[in-house]
Short mmCIF file of N, CA and C in Angstrom, two decimals:
data_model
loop_
_atom_site.label_atom_id
_atom_site.label_comp_id
_atom_site.label_asym_id
_atom_site.label_seq_id
_atom_site.Cartn_x
_atom_site.Cartn_y
_atom_site.Cartn_z
N UNK A 503 -42.20 29.37 20.92
CA UNK A 503 -40.88 28.87 21.64
C UNK A 503 -39.72 29.18 21.14
N UNK A 504 -38.72 29.81 21.86
CA UNK A 504 -37.50 29.82 21.13
C UNK A 504 -36.49 28.83 20.99
N UNK A 505 -35.42 28.94 20.48
CA UNK A 505 -34.38 27.60 20.23
C UNK A 505 -33.92 27.55 22.24
N UNK A 506 -33.37 28.46 22.91
CA UNK A 506 -33.13 28.33 24.40
C UNK A 506 -34.04 27.13 24.99
N UNK A 507 -35.87 27.65 24.68
CA UNK A 507 -36.69 26.79 25.50
C UNK A 507 -36.82 25.51 24.72
N UNK A 508 -36.37 25.38 23.34
CA UNK A 508 -36.32 23.73 22.97
C UNK A 508 -35.13 23.12 23.57
N UNK A 509 -34.11 23.57 23.79
CA UNK A 509 -33.26 23.03 24.00
C UNK A 509 -33.22 22.80 25.77
N UNK A 510 -34.00 23.66 26.58
CA UNK A 510 -34.55 23.03 27.88
C UNK A 510 -35.28 21.75 27.97
N UNK A 511 -36.41 21.67 26.69
CA UNK A 511 -37.46 20.79 27.08
C UNK A 511 -36.28 19.43 26.35
N UNK A 512 -35.62 19.53 25.31
CA UNK A 512 -34.93 18.57 25.15
C UNK A 512 -34.18 17.44 26.06
N UNK A 513 -33.42 18.82 26.96
CA UNK A 513 -32.61 18.27 28.37
C UNK A 513 -33.44 17.56 29.22
N UNK A 514 -34.40 18.09 29.29
CA UNK A 514 -35.94 17.64 30.59
C UNK A 514 -36.09 16.38 29.84
N UNK A 515 -36.38 15.84 28.82
CA UNK A 515 -36.33 14.58 28.12
C UNK A 515 -35.35 13.40 28.17
N UNK A 516 -34.15 14.39 28.49
CA UNK A 516 -33.08 13.39 28.15
C UNK A 516 -32.73 12.28 29.38
N UNK A 517 -31.81 11.56 28.97
CA UNK A 517 -31.60 10.26 30.18
C UNK A 517 -30.29 10.29 30.64
N UNK A 518 -29.71 10.16 31.53
CA UNK A 518 -30.72 9.98 32.63
C UNK A 518 -30.89 11.67 33.24
N UNK A 519 -31.73 11.66 34.08
CA UNK A 519 -32.34 13.09 34.09
C UNK A 519 -31.34 14.25 34.48
N UNK A 520 -31.03 15.21 34.31
CA UNK A 520 -29.69 16.06 34.47
C UNK A 520 -30.00 16.78 35.91
N UNK A 521 -28.64 16.65 36.59
CA UNK A 521 -28.56 17.58 37.85
C UNK A 521 -28.12 18.67 37.97
N UNK A 522 -28.41 19.30 36.48
CA UNK A 522 -27.25 20.73 36.58
C UNK A 522 -28.30 21.66 35.95
N UNK A 523 -29.66 21.58 35.98
CA UNK A 523 -30.36 22.38 35.04
C UNK A 523 -31.13 23.18 35.89
N UNK A 524 -31.28 24.43 35.46
CA UNK A 524 -31.27 25.65 36.30
C UNK A 524 -32.78 25.59 36.47
N UNK A 525 -33.54 26.15 37.59
CA UNK A 525 -34.96 25.80 37.72
C UNK A 525 -35.53 27.05 36.90
N UNK A 526 -34.56 28.57 37.07
CA UNK A 526 -35.23 29.29 35.80
C UNK A 526 -35.37 29.30 34.40
N UNK A 527 -34.98 28.15 34.09
CA UNK A 527 -35.28 27.43 32.78
C UNK A 527 -36.71 27.00 32.08
N UNK A 528 -36.45 26.15 33.54
CA UNK A 528 -37.92 25.20 33.44
C UNK A 528 -38.91 26.12 33.49
N UNK A 529 -39.11 26.97 34.38
CA UNK A 529 -39.96 27.93 34.19
C UNK A 529 -40.24 28.95 33.31
N UNK A 530 -39.39 29.29 32.68
CA UNK A 530 -39.28 29.94 31.27
C UNK A 530 -39.66 28.87 30.42
N UNK A 531 -39.61 27.94 30.29
CA UNK A 531 -39.85 27.01 29.36
C UNK A 531 -41.76 26.91 29.80
N UNK A 532 -42.16 26.68 30.92
CA UNK A 532 -43.53 26.51 31.05
C UNK A 532 -44.07 27.66 31.03
N UNK A 533 -43.69 29.41 30.96
CA UNK A 533 -44.34 30.49 30.25
C UNK A 533 -44.20 30.44 29.18
N UNK A 534 -43.45 29.99 28.60
CA UNK A 534 -43.27 30.12 27.14
C UNK A 534 -44.35 29.06 26.45
N UNK A 535 -44.89 28.10 27.19
CA UNK A 535 -46.13 27.02 26.77
C UNK A 535 -47.12 27.51 27.06
N UNK A 536 -47.25 28.93 27.36
CA UNK A 536 -48.64 29.81 28.07
C UNK A 536 -49.15 29.35 29.32
N UNK A 537 -48.28 28.44 29.97
CA UNK A 537 -48.47 28.18 31.58
C UNK A 537 -49.67 29.46 32.37
N UNK A 538 -50.48 29.00 32.99
CA UNK A 538 -50.61 30.06 33.99
C UNK A 538 -49.98 29.92 35.45
N UNK A 539 -49.53 30.53 35.87
CA UNK A 539 -48.90 30.57 37.04
C UNK A 539 -49.59 30.89 37.97
N UNK A 540 -49.39 29.83 39.38
CA UNK A 540 -49.70 30.53 40.47
C UNK A 540 -49.00 30.06 41.86
N UNK A 541 -48.45 31.58 42.04
CA UNK A 541 -48.01 31.92 43.23
C UNK A 541 -48.54 31.21 44.70
N UNK A 542 -47.73 30.14 45.13
CA UNK A 542 -48.15 29.64 46.67
C UNK A 542 -47.47 30.38 47.81
N UNK A 543 -47.65 30.12 48.52
CA UNK A 543 -46.62 30.31 49.91
C UNK A 543 -45.51 29.71 49.80
N UNK A 544 -44.51 30.86 50.21
CA UNK A 544 -43.00 30.40 50.12
C UNK A 544 -42.32 30.12 48.73
N UNK A 545 -41.67 28.97 48.72
CA UNK A 545 -41.23 28.63 47.61
C UNK A 545 -42.35 27.63 46.53
N UNK A 546 -43.52 27.58 46.79
CA UNK A 546 -44.38 26.61 46.68
C UNK A 546 -44.90 27.26 45.05
N UNK A 547 -45.05 26.88 43.97
CA UNK A 547 -45.65 27.22 42.87
C UNK A 547 -46.37 26.42 41.75
N UNK A 548 -47.11 26.45 41.39
CA UNK A 548 -48.14 25.78 40.45
C UNK A 548 -48.21 26.49 39.07
N UNK A 549 -48.56 25.24 38.32
CA UNK A 549 -48.19 25.87 36.52
C UNK A 549 -49.47 24.99 36.35
N UNK A 550 -50.35 25.74 35.26
CA UNK A 550 -51.42 24.99 34.88
C UNK A 550 -51.22 24.83 33.11
N UNK A 551 -51.02 23.92 32.50
CA UNK A 551 -50.68 23.82 31.22
C UNK A 551 -51.93 22.87 30.47
N UNK A 552 -52.96 23.31 29.35
CA UNK A 552 -53.93 22.21 28.84
C UNK A 552 -54.37 21.50 29.68
N UNK A 553 -54.60 22.37 30.59
CA UNK A 553 -55.59 21.64 31.77
C UNK A 553 -54.72 21.02 32.81
N UNK A 554 -53.96 20.60 32.58
CA UNK A 554 -53.17 19.96 33.48
C UNK A 554 -52.51 20.74 34.49
N UNK A 555 -52.44 20.45 35.70
CA UNK A 555 -51.71 21.02 37.37
C UNK A 555 -50.46 20.50 37.56
N UNK A 556 -49.44 21.53 37.57
CA UNK A 556 -48.39 20.92 38.29
C UNK A 556 -48.23 21.61 39.33
N UNK A 557 -47.50 21.20 40.50
CA UNK A 557 -47.04 21.63 41.54
C UNK A 557 -45.97 21.22 42.21
N UNK A 558 -45.30 22.50 42.24
CA UNK A 558 -43.61 22.43 42.61
C UNK A 558 -42.89 23.48 43.73
N UNK A 559 -42.17 22.82 44.25
CA UNK A 559 -41.33 23.82 44.84
C UNK A 559 -40.25 24.21 44.45
N UNK A 560 -40.05 25.62 44.54
CA UNK A 560 -38.34 26.12 43.77
C UNK A 560 -37.48 25.63 45.00
N UNK A 561 -36.14 25.31 43.97
CA UNK A 561 -34.95 24.89 44.88
C UNK A 561 -34.45 25.82 45.70
N UNK A 562 -33.87 25.81 46.63
CA UNK A 562 -33.50 26.99 47.29
C UNK A 562 -32.37 26.13 48.18
N UNK A 563 -31.17 26.97 49.04
CA UNK A 563 -30.98 28.08 48.17
C UNK A 563 -30.32 27.92 47.13
N UNK A 564 -29.71 27.07 46.69
CA UNK A 564 -29.35 26.71 45.07
C UNK A 564 -30.27 27.23 44.38
N UNK A 565 -29.95 27.36 42.98
CA UNK A 565 -30.95 27.52 41.93
C UNK A 565 -30.67 26.66 40.80
N UNK A 566 -30.23 25.32 41.06
CA UNK A 566 -30.23 24.11 40.29
C UNK A 566 -31.58 23.34 40.60
N UNK A 567 -31.92 22.57 39.73
CA UNK A 567 -33.13 21.70 40.07
C UNK A 567 -32.88 20.56 40.54
N UNK A 568 -33.44 19.80 41.26
CA UNK A 568 -32.98 18.40 41.75
C UNK A 568 -33.22 17.52 40.48
N UNK A 569 -32.95 16.00 40.58
CA UNK A 569 -33.34 15.46 39.77
C UNK A 569 -34.53 14.91 39.78
N UNK A 570 -34.94 14.90 40.86
CA UNK A 570 -36.66 14.54 40.99
C UNK A 570 -37.43 15.59 40.66
N UNK A 571 -36.98 17.02 40.70
CA UNK A 571 -37.86 18.13 40.22
C UNK A 571 -37.62 17.76 38.77
N UNK A 572 -36.69 17.95 37.95
CA UNK A 572 -36.60 17.38 36.57
C UNK A 572 -37.39 16.43 35.99
N UNK A 573 -37.49 15.18 36.86
CA UNK A 573 -38.39 13.98 36.04
C UNK A 573 -39.80 14.74 36.52
N UNK A 574 -39.99 15.50 37.99
CA UNK A 574 -42.06 15.93 38.03
C UNK A 574 -42.18 16.82 36.91
N UNK A 575 -40.77 17.40 36.39
CA UNK A 575 -41.43 18.37 35.12
C UNK A 575 -41.47 17.47 33.83
N UNK A 576 -41.13 16.55 33.80
CA UNK A 576 -40.94 15.73 32.57
C UNK A 576 -42.12 15.21 32.72
N UNK A 577 -43.06 14.79 33.63
CA UNK A 577 -44.14 13.82 33.92
C UNK A 577 -44.93 15.07 33.75
N UNK A 578 -44.91 16.09 34.29
CA UNK A 578 -46.12 17.43 34.10
C UNK A 578 -46.34 17.33 32.81
N UNK A 579 -45.11 17.74 31.88
CA UNK A 579 -45.14 18.22 30.76
C UNK A 579 -45.48 16.86 29.84
N UNK A 580 -45.60 16.02 30.00
CA UNK A 580 -46.42 14.52 29.37
C UNK A 580 -47.26 14.54 29.31
N UNK A 581 -47.99 14.70 30.72
CA UNK A 581 -49.27 14.65 30.73
C UNK A 581 -49.95 15.89 30.11
N UNK A 582 -49.79 16.93 29.83
CA UNK A 582 -50.23 18.03 29.21
C UNK A 582 -49.70 18.08 27.51
N UNK A 583 -49.08 16.92 27.20
CA UNK A 583 -49.19 16.81 25.95
C UNK A 583 -47.94 17.57 24.98
N UNK A 584 -47.00 17.77 25.98
CA UNK A 584 -45.57 18.47 25.45
C UNK A 584 -44.29 17.53 25.53
N UNK A 585 -44.12 16.69 24.14
CA UNK A 585 -42.95 16.53 24.06
C UNK A 585 -41.73 17.23 23.38
N UNK A 586 -40.99 16.92 23.08
CA UNK A 586 -39.64 17.35 22.34
C UNK A 586 -39.69 17.01 20.96
#
């Protein structure tokens, strides 16, 4: 995990939840954590890290993750045992 991924991880766990974090940065973090990526239909995507599965919808038409998506990413990472 490089410094940009570490910064994304720290941002996800910051309070209040950020509303301007690009979804692509969250996905890049998951991939850097060796997540298995499962593409669904449309904007649906699932990730598996340490036997924990997280289901998400990519934001559209914008590229920024909504606050609830960042919160869900934080919950998923916590369940998978990943913290800053």
